[in-house]
Structure formats: structure tokens, C-alpha cells
Tab-separated table of C-alpha atoms in Angstrom:
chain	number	residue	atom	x	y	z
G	1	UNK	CA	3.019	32.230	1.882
G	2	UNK	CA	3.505	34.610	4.941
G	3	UNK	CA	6.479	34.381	6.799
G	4	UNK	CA	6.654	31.840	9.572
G	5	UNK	CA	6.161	33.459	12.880
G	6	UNK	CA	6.349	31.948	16.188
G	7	UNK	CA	3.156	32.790	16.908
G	8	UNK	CA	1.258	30.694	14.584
G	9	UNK	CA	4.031	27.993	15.192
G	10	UNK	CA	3.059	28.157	18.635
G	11	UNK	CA	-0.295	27.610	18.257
G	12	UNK	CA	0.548	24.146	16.358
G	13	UNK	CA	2.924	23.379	19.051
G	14	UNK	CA	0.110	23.494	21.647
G	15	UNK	CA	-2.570	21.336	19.259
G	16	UNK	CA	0.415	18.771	18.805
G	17	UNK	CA	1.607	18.669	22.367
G	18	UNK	CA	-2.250	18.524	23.330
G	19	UNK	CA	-2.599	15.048	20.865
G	20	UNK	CA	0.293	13.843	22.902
G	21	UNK	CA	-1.024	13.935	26.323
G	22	UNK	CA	-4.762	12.694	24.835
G	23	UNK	CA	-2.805	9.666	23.645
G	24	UNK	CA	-0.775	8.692	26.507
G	25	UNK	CA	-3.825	9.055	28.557
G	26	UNK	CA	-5.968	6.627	25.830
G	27	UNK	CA	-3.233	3.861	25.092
G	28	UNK	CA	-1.980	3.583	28.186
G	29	UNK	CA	-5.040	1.534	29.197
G	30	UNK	CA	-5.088	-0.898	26.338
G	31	UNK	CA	-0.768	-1.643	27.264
G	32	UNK	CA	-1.993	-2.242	30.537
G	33	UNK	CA	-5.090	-4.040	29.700
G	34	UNK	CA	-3.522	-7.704	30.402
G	35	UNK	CA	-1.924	-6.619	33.640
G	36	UNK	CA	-5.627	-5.259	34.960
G	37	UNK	CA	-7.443	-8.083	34.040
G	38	UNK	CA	-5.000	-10.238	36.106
G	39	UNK	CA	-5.111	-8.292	38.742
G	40	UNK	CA	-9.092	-7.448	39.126
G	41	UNK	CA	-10.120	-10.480	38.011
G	42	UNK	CA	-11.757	-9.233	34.819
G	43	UNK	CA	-12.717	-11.368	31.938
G	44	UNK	CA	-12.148	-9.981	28.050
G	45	UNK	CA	-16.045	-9.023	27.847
G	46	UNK	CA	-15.513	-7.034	31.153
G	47	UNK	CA	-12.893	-5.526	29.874
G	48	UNK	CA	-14.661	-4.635	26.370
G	49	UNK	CA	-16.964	-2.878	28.939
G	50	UNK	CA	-13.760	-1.016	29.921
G	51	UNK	CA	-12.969	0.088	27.366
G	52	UNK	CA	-16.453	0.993	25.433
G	53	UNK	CA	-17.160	3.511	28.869
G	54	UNK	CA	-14.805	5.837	27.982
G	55	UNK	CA	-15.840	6.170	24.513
G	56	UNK	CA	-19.730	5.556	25.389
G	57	UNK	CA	-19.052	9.235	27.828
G	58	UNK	CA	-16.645	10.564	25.068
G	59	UNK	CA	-19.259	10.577	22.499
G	60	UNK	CA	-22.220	11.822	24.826
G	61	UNK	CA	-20.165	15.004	25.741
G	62	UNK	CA	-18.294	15.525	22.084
G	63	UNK	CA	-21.190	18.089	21.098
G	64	UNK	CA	-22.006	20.379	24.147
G	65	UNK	CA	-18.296	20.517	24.669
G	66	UNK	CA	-17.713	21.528	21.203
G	67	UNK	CA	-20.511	24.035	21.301
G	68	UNK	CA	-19.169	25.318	24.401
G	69	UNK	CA	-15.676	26.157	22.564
G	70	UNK	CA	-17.818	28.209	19.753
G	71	UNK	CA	-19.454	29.915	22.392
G	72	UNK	CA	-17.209	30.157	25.346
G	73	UNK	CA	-13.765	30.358	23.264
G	74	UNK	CA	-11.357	27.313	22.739
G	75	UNK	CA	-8.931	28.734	25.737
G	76	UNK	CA	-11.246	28.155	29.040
G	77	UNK	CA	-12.956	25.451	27.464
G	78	UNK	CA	-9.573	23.480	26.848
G	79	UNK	CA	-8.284	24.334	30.226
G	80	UNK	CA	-11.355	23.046	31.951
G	81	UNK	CA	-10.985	19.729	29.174
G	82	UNK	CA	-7.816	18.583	30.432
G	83	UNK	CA	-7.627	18.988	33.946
G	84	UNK	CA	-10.269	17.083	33.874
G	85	UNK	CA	-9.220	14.284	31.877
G	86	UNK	CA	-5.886	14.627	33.932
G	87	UNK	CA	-7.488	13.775	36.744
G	88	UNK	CA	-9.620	10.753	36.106
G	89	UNK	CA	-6.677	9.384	34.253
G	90	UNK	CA	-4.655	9.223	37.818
G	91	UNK	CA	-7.868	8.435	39.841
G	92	UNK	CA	-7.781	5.341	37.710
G	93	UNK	CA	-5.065	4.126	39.561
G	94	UNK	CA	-7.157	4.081	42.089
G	95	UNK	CA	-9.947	1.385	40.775
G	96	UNK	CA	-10.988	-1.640	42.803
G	97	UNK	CA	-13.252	-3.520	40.318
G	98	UNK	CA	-14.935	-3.947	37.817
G	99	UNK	CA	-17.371	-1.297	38.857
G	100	UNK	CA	-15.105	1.445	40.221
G	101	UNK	CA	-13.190	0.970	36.855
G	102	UNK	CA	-15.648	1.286	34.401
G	103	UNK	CA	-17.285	4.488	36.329
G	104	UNK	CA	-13.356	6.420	36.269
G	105	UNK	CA	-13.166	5.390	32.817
G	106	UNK	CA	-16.633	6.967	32.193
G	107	UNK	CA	-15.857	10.233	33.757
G	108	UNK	CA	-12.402	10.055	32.004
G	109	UNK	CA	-14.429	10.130	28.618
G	110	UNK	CA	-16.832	12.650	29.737
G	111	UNK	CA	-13.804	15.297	30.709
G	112	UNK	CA	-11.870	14.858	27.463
G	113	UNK	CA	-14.836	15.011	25.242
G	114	UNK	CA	-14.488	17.863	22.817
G	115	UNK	CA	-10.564	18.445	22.865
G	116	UNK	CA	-9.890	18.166	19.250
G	117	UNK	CA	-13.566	20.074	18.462
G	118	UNK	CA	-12.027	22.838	20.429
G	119	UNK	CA	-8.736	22.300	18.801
G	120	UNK	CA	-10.683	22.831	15.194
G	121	UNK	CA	-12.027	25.743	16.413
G	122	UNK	CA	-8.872	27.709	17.446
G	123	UNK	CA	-7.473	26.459	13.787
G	124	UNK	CA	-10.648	28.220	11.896
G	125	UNK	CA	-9.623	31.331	14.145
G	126	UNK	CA	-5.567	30.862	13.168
G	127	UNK	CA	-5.215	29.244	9.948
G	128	UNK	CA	-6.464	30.198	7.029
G	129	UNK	CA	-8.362	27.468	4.575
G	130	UNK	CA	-4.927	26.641	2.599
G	131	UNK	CA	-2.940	25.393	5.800
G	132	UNK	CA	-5.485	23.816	7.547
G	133	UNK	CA	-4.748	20.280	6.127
G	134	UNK	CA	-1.749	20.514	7.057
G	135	UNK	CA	-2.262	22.005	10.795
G	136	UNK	CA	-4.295	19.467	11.167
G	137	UNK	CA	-1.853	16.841	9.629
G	138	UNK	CA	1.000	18.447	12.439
G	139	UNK	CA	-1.569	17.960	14.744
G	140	UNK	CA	-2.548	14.464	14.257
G	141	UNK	CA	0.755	13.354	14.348
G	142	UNK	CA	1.150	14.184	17.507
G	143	UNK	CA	-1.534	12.264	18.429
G	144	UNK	CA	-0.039	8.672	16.691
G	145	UNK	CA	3.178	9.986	18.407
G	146	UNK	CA	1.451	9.761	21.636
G	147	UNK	CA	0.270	6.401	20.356
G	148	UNK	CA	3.214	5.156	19.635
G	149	UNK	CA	5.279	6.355	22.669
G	150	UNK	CA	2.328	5.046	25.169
G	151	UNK	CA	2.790	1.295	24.590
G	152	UNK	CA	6.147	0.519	25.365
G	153	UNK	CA	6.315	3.249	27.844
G	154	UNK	CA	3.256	1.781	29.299
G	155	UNK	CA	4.674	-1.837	29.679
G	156	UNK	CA	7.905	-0.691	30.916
G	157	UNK	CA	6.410	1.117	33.792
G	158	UNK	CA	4.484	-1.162	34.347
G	159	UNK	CA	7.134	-4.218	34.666
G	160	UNK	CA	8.966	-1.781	36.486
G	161	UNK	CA	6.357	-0.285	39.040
G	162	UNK	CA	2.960	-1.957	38.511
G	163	UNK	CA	0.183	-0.989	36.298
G	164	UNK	CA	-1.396	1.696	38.775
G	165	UNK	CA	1.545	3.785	38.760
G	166	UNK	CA	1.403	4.384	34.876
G	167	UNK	CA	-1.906	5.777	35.086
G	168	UNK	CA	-0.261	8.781	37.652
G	169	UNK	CA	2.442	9.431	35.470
G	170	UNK	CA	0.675	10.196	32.676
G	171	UNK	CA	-1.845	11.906	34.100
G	172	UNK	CA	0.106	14.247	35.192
G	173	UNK	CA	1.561	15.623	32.176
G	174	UNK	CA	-1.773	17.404	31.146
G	175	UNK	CA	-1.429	19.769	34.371
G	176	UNK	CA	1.709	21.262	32.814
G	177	UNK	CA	0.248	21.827	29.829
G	178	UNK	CA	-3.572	23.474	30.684
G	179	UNK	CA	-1.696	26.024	32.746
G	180	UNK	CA	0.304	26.927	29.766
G	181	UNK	CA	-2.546	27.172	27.351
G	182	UNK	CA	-4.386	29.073	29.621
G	183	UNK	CA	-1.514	31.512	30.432
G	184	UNK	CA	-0.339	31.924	26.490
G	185	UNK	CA	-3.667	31.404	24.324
G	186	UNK	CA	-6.236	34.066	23.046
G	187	UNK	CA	-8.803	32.885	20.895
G	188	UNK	CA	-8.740	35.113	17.957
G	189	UNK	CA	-5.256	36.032	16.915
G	190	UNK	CA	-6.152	39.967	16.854
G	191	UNK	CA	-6.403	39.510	20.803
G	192	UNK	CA	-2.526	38.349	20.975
G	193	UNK	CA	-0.198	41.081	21.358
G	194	UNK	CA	2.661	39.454	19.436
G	195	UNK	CA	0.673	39.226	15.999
G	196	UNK	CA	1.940	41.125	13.356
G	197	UNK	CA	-0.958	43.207	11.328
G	198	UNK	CA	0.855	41.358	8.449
G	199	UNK	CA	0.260	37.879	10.012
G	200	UNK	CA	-3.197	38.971	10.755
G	201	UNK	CA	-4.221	39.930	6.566
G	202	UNK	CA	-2.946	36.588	6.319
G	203	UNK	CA	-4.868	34.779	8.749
G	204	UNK	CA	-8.038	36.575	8.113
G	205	UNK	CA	-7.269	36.067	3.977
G	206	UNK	CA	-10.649	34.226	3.732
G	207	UNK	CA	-12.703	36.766	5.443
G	208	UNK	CA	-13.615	38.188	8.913
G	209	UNK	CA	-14.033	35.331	11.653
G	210	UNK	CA	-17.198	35.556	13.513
G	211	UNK	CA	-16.516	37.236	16.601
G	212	UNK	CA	-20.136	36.437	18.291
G	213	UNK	CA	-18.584	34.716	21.406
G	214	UNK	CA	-17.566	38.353	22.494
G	215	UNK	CA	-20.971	39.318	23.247
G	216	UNK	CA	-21.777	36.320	25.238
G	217	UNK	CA	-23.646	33.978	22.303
G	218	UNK	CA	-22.767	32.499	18.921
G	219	UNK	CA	-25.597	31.821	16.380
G	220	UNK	CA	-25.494	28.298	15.860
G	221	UNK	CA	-27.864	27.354	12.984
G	222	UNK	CA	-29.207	23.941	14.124
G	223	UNK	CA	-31.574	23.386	11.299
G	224	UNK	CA	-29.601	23.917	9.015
G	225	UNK	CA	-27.030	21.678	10.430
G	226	UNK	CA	-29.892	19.074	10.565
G	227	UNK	CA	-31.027	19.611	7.157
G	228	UNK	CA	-27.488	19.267	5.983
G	229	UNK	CA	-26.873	16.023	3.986
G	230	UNK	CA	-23.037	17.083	4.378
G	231	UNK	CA	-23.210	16.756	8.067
G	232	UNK	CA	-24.954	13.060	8.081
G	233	UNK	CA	-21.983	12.044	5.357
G	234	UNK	CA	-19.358	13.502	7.718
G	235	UNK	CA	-20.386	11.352	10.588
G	236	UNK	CA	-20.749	8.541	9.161
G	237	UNK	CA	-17.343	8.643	7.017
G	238	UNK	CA	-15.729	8.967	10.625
G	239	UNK	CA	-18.827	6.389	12.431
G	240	UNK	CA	-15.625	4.418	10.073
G	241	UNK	CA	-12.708	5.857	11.074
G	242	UNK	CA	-13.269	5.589	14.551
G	243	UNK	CA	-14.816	1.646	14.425
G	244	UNK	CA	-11.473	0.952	13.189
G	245	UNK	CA	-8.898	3.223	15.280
G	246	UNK	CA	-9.973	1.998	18.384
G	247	UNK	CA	-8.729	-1.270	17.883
G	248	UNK	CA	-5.536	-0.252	18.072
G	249	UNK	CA	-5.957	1.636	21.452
G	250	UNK	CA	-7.491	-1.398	22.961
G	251	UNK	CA	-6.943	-4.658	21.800
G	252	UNK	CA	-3.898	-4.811	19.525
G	253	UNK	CA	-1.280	-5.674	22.602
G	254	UNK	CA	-3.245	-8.241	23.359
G	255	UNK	CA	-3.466	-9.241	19.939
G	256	UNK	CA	0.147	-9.245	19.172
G	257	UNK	CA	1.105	-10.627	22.428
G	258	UNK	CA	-1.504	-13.572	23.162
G	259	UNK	CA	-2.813	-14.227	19.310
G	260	UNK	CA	0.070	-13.784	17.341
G	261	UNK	CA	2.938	-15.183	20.123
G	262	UNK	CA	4.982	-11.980	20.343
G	263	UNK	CA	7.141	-11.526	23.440
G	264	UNK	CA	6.592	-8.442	25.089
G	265	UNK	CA	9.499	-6.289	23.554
G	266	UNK	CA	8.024	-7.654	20.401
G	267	UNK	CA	4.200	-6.864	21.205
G	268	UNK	CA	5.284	-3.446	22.369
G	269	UNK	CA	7.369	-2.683	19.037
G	270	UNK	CA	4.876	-3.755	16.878
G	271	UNK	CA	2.008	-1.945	18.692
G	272	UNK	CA	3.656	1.193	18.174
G	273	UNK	CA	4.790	0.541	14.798
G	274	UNK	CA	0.718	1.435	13.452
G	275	UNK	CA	1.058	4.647	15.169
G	276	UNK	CA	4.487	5.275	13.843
G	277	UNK	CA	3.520	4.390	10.314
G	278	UNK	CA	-0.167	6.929	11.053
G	279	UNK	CA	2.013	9.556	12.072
G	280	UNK	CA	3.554	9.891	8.985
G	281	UNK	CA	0.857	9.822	6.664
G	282	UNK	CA	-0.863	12.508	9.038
G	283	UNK	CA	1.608	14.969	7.625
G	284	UNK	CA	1.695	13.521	4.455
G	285	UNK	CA	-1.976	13.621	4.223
G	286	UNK	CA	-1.782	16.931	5.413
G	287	UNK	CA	0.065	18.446	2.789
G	288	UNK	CA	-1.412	16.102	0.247
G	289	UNK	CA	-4.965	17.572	0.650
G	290	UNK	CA	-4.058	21.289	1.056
G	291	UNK	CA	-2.201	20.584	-2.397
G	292	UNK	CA	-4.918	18.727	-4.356
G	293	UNK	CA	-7.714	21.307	-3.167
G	294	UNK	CA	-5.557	23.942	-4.665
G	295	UNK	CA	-4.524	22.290	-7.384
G	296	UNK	CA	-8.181	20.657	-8.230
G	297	UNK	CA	-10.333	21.871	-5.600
G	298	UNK	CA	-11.930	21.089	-2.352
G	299	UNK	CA	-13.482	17.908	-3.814
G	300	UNK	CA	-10.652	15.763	-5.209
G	301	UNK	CA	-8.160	17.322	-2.181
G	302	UNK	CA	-10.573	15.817	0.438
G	303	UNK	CA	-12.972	13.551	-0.856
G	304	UNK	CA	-11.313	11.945	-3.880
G	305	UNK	CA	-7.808	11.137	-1.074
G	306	UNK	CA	-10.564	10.194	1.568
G	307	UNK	CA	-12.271	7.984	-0.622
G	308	UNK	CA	-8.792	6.260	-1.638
G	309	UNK	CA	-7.196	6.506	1.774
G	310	UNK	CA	-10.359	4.401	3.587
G	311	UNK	CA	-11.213	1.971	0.317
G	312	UNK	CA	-6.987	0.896	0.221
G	313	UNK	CA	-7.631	0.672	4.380
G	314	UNK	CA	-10.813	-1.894	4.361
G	315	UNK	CA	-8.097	-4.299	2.027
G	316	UNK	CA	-5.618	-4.330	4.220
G	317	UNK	CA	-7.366	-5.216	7.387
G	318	UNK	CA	-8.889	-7.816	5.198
G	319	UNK	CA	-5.542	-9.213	3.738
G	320	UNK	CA	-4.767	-9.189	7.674
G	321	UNK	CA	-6.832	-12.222	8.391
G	322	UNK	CA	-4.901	-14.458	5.624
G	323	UNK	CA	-3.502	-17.433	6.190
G	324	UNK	CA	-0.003	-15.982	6.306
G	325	UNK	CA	3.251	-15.063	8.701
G	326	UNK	CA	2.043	-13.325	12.106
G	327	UNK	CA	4.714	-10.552	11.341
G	328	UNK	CA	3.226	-10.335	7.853
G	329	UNK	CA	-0.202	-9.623	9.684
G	330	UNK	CA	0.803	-7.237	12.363
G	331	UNK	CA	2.641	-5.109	9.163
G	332	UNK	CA	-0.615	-5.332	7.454
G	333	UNK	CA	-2.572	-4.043	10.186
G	334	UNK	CA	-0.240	-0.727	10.871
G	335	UNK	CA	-0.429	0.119	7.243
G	336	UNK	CA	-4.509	-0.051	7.025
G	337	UNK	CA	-3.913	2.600	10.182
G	338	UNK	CA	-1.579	4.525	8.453
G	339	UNK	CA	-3.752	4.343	5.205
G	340	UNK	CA	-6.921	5.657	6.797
G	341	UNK	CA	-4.710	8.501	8.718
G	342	UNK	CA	-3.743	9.598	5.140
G	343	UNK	CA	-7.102	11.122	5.185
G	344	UNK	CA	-7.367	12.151	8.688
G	345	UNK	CA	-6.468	15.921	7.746
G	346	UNK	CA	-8.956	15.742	5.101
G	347	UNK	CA	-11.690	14.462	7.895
G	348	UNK	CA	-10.959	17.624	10.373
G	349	UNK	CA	-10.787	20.242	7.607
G	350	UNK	CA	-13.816	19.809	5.651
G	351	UNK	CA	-16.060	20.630	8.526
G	352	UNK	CA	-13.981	23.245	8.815
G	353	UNK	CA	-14.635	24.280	5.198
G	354	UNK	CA	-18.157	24.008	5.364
G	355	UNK	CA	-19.334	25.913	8.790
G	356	UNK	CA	-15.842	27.696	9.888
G	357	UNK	CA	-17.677	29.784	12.307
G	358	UNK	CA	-19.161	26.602	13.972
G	359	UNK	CA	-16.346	24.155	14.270
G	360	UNK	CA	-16.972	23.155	17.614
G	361	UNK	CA	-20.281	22.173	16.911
G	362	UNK	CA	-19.693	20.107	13.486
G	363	UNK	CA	-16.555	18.665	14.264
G	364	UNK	CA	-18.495	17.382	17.869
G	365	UNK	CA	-21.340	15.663	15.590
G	366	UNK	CA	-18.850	14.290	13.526
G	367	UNK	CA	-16.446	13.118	16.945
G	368	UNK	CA	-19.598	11.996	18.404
G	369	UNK	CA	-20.163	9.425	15.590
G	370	UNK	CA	-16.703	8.340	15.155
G	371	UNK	CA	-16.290	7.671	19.242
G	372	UNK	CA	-19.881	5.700	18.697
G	373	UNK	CA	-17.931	3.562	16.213
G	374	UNK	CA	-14.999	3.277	18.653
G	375	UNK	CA	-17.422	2.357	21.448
G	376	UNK	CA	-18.665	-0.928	19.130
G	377	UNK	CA	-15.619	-1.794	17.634
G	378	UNK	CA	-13.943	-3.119	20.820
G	379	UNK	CA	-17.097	-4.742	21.797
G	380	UNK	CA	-17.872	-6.290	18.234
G	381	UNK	CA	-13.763	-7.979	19.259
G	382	UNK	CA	-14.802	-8.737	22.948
G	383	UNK	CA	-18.017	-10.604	22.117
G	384	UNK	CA	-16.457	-12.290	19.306
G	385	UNK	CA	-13.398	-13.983	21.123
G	386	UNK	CA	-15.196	-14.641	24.106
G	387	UNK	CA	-18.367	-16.337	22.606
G	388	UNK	CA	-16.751	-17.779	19.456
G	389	UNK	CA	-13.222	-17.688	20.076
G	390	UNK	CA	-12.627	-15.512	16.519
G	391	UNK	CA	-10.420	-12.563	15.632
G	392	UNK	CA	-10.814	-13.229	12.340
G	393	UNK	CA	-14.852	-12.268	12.400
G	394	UNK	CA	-14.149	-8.631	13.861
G	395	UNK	CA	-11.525	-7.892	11.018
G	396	UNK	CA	-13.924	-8.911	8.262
G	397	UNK	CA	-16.417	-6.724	10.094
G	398	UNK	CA	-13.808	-3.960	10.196
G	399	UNK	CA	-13.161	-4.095	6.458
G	400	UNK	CA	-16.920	-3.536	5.494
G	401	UNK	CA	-16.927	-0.705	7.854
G	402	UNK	CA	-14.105	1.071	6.141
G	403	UNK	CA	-15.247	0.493	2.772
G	404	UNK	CA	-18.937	2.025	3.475
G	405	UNK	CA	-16.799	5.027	4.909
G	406	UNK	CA	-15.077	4.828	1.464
G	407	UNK	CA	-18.510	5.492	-0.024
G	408	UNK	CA	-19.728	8.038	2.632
G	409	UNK	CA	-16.469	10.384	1.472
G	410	UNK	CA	-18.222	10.531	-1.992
G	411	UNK	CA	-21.429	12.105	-0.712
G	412	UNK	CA	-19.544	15.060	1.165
G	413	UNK	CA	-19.657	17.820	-0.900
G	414	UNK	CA	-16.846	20.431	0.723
G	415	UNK	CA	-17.374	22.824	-1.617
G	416	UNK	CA	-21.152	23.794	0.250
G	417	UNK	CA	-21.298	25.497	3.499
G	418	UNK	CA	-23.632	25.770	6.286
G	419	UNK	CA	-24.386	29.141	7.239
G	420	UNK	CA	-26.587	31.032	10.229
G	421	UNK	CA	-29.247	32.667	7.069
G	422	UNK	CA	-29.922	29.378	6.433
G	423	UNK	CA	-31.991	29.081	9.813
G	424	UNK	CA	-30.753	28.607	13.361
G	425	UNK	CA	-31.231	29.631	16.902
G	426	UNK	CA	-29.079	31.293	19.000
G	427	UNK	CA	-27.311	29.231	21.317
């Protein structure tokens, strides 16, 4: 191992800190989701709608913003990705309606689309293949730290100052932190003057990074991409991931608080406690794939744990529906989160491992399908409660979905990249 640098350390403190802020700015809506429908007037379909715009305009802009990072460089791209997103998120304070809120929420998702593709691309610049698990894993947590930290924060505000006021809060943290990554960041580590040539063999151990963005264009090879049956199995191992995740940044308050009786210290306890429990197995799932690749290679290190991780995941959310204690069920439910986020490092380094010098672009496709699945999920809950009055129906639903992304993991093959010779256009 190379010596641990500050450099490199910062560039995982940014990529955490950056999870943070995306998660505030996500979960915050879902804590305050009871508060807004009480005070617009919004019925739980309406609010399905909500919540599905965001991810609807997240998914349609996952793939030219990712492309944008190959091409452009992670450092303007990210700048111009959260003050955007910082924005909307305090215009929301702002809705009306129905109609002004669902349109903020759109152009929320549409501004934060391709962070973490952007993210995956500065980690194929500054990590080489053996720490990227575990980047990612650091990474990640911050993201179910932000999770976990948004709810009861959220609903204290909230009872404090009113649901609006929240939504300005948090928005304002990204500010602080684009005009940091903009002032610190380079996009290759050989344009930073504070890394070693040392740090830079080490970096680069894997072979020279494609440094095509410095003349303006980066060969993307779209066919190939197309052709690829490791992309479709990517995307639809997370079209699973993401069905089930955004559950928990919409309707599990709600759940806790109005299904399952909790008070609202309780709801706000136990709707962190899934992101608490995630966080955790993002670094364990970090280190756990870096050290079965090595061990046993790229297959059993991602798609062997991935396979596990989302099979041991579809049980749990089906034990959840059980006739059993509601605390029993709300413990189920944040260890089928934590079991899929055992994988999640897995999921953002093997498109990594296959087309390093497009990460943008095949960790977008891949975003783009697991925000699709995020988009339905909530709705699949909303039309179920308010047509049949069932939360058990969306869970069974839920289950299937993981345990088809269970099968998807097996047809990734990590150990076959996507390259430009194999046909592609400039982009």
C-alpha cells in the first residue's frame, strides 16, 4: 500500500461530504412529507407524484450529466451539479400546490442528476482498481449518514420552525461545499501540485488514464456500450437497488409513524436506524469486495457478494410483512437496507472496472435505471394504499424485485471491459 497522503484523503473527504448534502437534500422531503400534505392539501397519490418528479428528472439527466463529467472533467461539472440542486432544494420552500411542488421537485432532480457519475469518474482518475471498493464504500456511507441525520433533523426543525424552513437550511449547505470543490479539485491527480510522483506510480498502477477531455472531446464508444450485455445486467441489478432504496427516502416515516403507531421520537429513530445500519455495511462492503476480488477475483468480490447481499435483502423485506411485533418489522426493514448496501461498493466499482475511461457515462446508464426503479417504487406504495388500502402488496412486490436483481448480479461479468476499438463515436 502507498502511504496515506492527504491528498487522496481529501479527495474521499469531498465524495463523502458530497453524499451528505445529496441526502439531506433527498430525505428531508419524505420527514416532512406528513407536514406538506397537511398543509397543501395533498392526498398520498399526490404526494407519490411528489416524490416520483424528482426521480422521473433525476433519471432523464443521469446520462448527459455523466457524459458531461467524462468530457468536461468531474470539477466544473460538480460545481454546476450542486448549486443547482442547492437551489431548488430552498426554492421548495417556496411551493404553493400541488403544481408548483411537483415542478421544484422536477428541476431539483434535473440539477442533481449525475453527482455520484461524476463522483465515479474522479475515483477512476484517483484510485486505483484495489481501493475503489472501498472509496466507494467511504463514500456511500456518507450518503446513509446523510440519511440518517436528515430525519430527525428534519422533524425537529420542522416542530420547531415549520416545514418550509427545513428545506432553506439544508439547501444551503451545498453552497459551502461547490465553492470548495471548485477552489481545491483538479481532475487528474498529475494536475494537483501537492501529489507526490510516488503517490502518482501508485495511482496510475493500472495504467495511463485517458486524458482525452484535455483536447476538448472524449471517445465515448456508444456501440459498444449498446452491444454490451454487461451494461444491460448493470442496470437492471440497480433498476433493483433503487426500486427498493427509495422507500426509505419517501415513505418509511409515514410508515413507522401512521402504520406501525410510532410516536414521532420513535418514527424518527427508527427511520434513521436503516440508514445507520446501510452505513455500516457500505464500508464493510467496501472492504469486503476489494478483498474477495484480490483474493478470488473480480467475479466472486463483486458478483458472488452482490448476488448474496440482494438475494438475503428480497427475504427480509418479505419476513417484514409477517404477522409479527411492529418493532420486529421496522428492524427487519433497516437490515434488508443495510443488506443490499453490502453490495453497494460492488455496484459503483464494476462499471468502473469495465470502461474506467467512461465512468460518467456507464455509471449514468446504470443511475438512470436505478432512479427509474426509485421513480415506481413510491408509486407502486401510493397506488396501493390509496386504492386498496395495502402495505403489505408493495413489500411482496419489493422482494421479487430484489431477488431478480439477485439474478441480474450473476450475468455481470467484471472481468470484460468496454473499450473505444470496439466501435464508438466521438462525443
Amino acid at each position: 500500500m502507498a502511504p496515506a497522503t492527504r491528498i487522496r484523503a481529501r479527495v474521499l473527504g469531498f465524495a463523502f461530504l458530497l453524499a451528505v448534502v445529496t441526502y439531506l437534500d433527498r430525505v428531508c422531503i419524505s420527514a416532512a412529507a406528513p407536514y406538506i400534505m397537511e398543509d397543501l392539501h395533498l392526498s398520498v397519490l399526490q404526494m407519490s407524484v411528489v416524490f416520483s418528479a424528482f426521480t422521473l428528472s433525476y433519471s432523464l439527466f443521469e446520462i448527459p450529466s455523466g457524459w458531461l463529467g467524462d468530457v468536461k472533467g468531474p470539477r466544473r461539472v460538480l460545481t454546476r451539479i450542486v448549486l443547482w440542486w442547492s437551489a431548488f432544494t430552498m426554492l421548495t420552500a417556496a411551493a404553493r400546490g400541488f403544481q408548483s411542488l411537483v415542478a421544484i421537485r422536477f428541476l431539483f432532480g434535473a440539477g442533481e442528476a449525475g453527482a455520484f457519475p461524476n463522483i465515479a469518474r474522479s475515483f477512476s482518475r484517483w484510485f486505483p482498481m484495489r481501493e475503489r471498493g472501498r472509496a466507494n464504500g467511504v463514500m456511500f456511507l456518507g450518503s446513509r449518514l446523510g440519511g440518517m441525520l436528515s430525519a430527525p433533523i428534519a422533524l425537529l426543525i420542522v416542530a420547531r420552525w415549520g416545514w418550509r424552513t427545513s428545506f432553506v437550511i439544508f439547501g444551503m449547505l451545498g453552497v459551502g461545499w461547490a465553492a470548495a470543490w471548485f477552489a481545491w479539485f483538479r481532475d487528474r491527480p498529475d494536475e494537483h501540485p501537492a501529489v507526490s510522483a510516488e503517490e502518482l506510480a501508485w495511482i496510475q498502477q493500472d495504467g495511463s488514464a485517458d486524458d482525452s477531455h484535455r483536447t476538448g472531446g472524449a471517445r465515448t464508444p456508444w456501440r459498444a456500450l449498446l452491444r454490451s450485455r454487461n451494461l444491460y445486467a448493470i442496470c437492471a441489478m440497480y433498476f433493483a437497488f433503487g426500486y427498493g432504496l427509495y422507500f426509505y427516502f419517501t415513505w418509511l416515516p409515514t410508515y413507522l409513524i401512521q402504520v406501525l403507531g410510532f410516536s414521532l421520537l420513535g418514527g424518527g429513530l427508527f427511520a434513521a436506524l436503516p440508514f445507520l445500519l446501510a452505513g455500516i455495511a457500505d464500508l464493510v462492503g467496501g472492504w469486503l469486495t476489494d478483498h474477495l476480488s484480490k483474493r478470488y477475483g473480480l467475479r466472486v468480490g463483486r458478483c458472488h457478494l452482490g448476488f448474496g447481499a440482494f438475494l438475503t435483502c428480497a427475504v427480509l423485506v418479505f419476513s417484514s410483512t409477517l404477522p409479527i411485533p411492529a418493532i420486529a418489522k421496522a428492524l427487519l426493514l433497516a437490515l434488508a437496507l443495510a443488506s443490499a448496501d453490502l453490495a453497494l461498493g460492488a455496484c459503483w466499482a464494476v462499471p468502473i472496472d469495465i470502461a474506467p475511461d467512461h465512468a460518467g457515462v456507464i455509471t449514468g446508464c446504470m443511475n438512470t435505471l436505478g432512479n427509474l426503479g426509485g421513480l415506481l417504487g413510491p408509486l407502486v406504495v401510493g397506488i396501493a394504499v390509496d386504492r386498496w388500502h395495502s402495505w403489505t402488496f408493495p413489500f411482496h412486490v419489493t422482494a421479487l424485485v430484489y431477488a431478480g436483481g439477485a439474478l441480474a448480479w450473476l450475468a455481470i461479468d467484471p472481468t470484460s471491459p468496454i473499450r473505444a476499438s470496439e466501435g464508438g463515436t466521438s462525443g
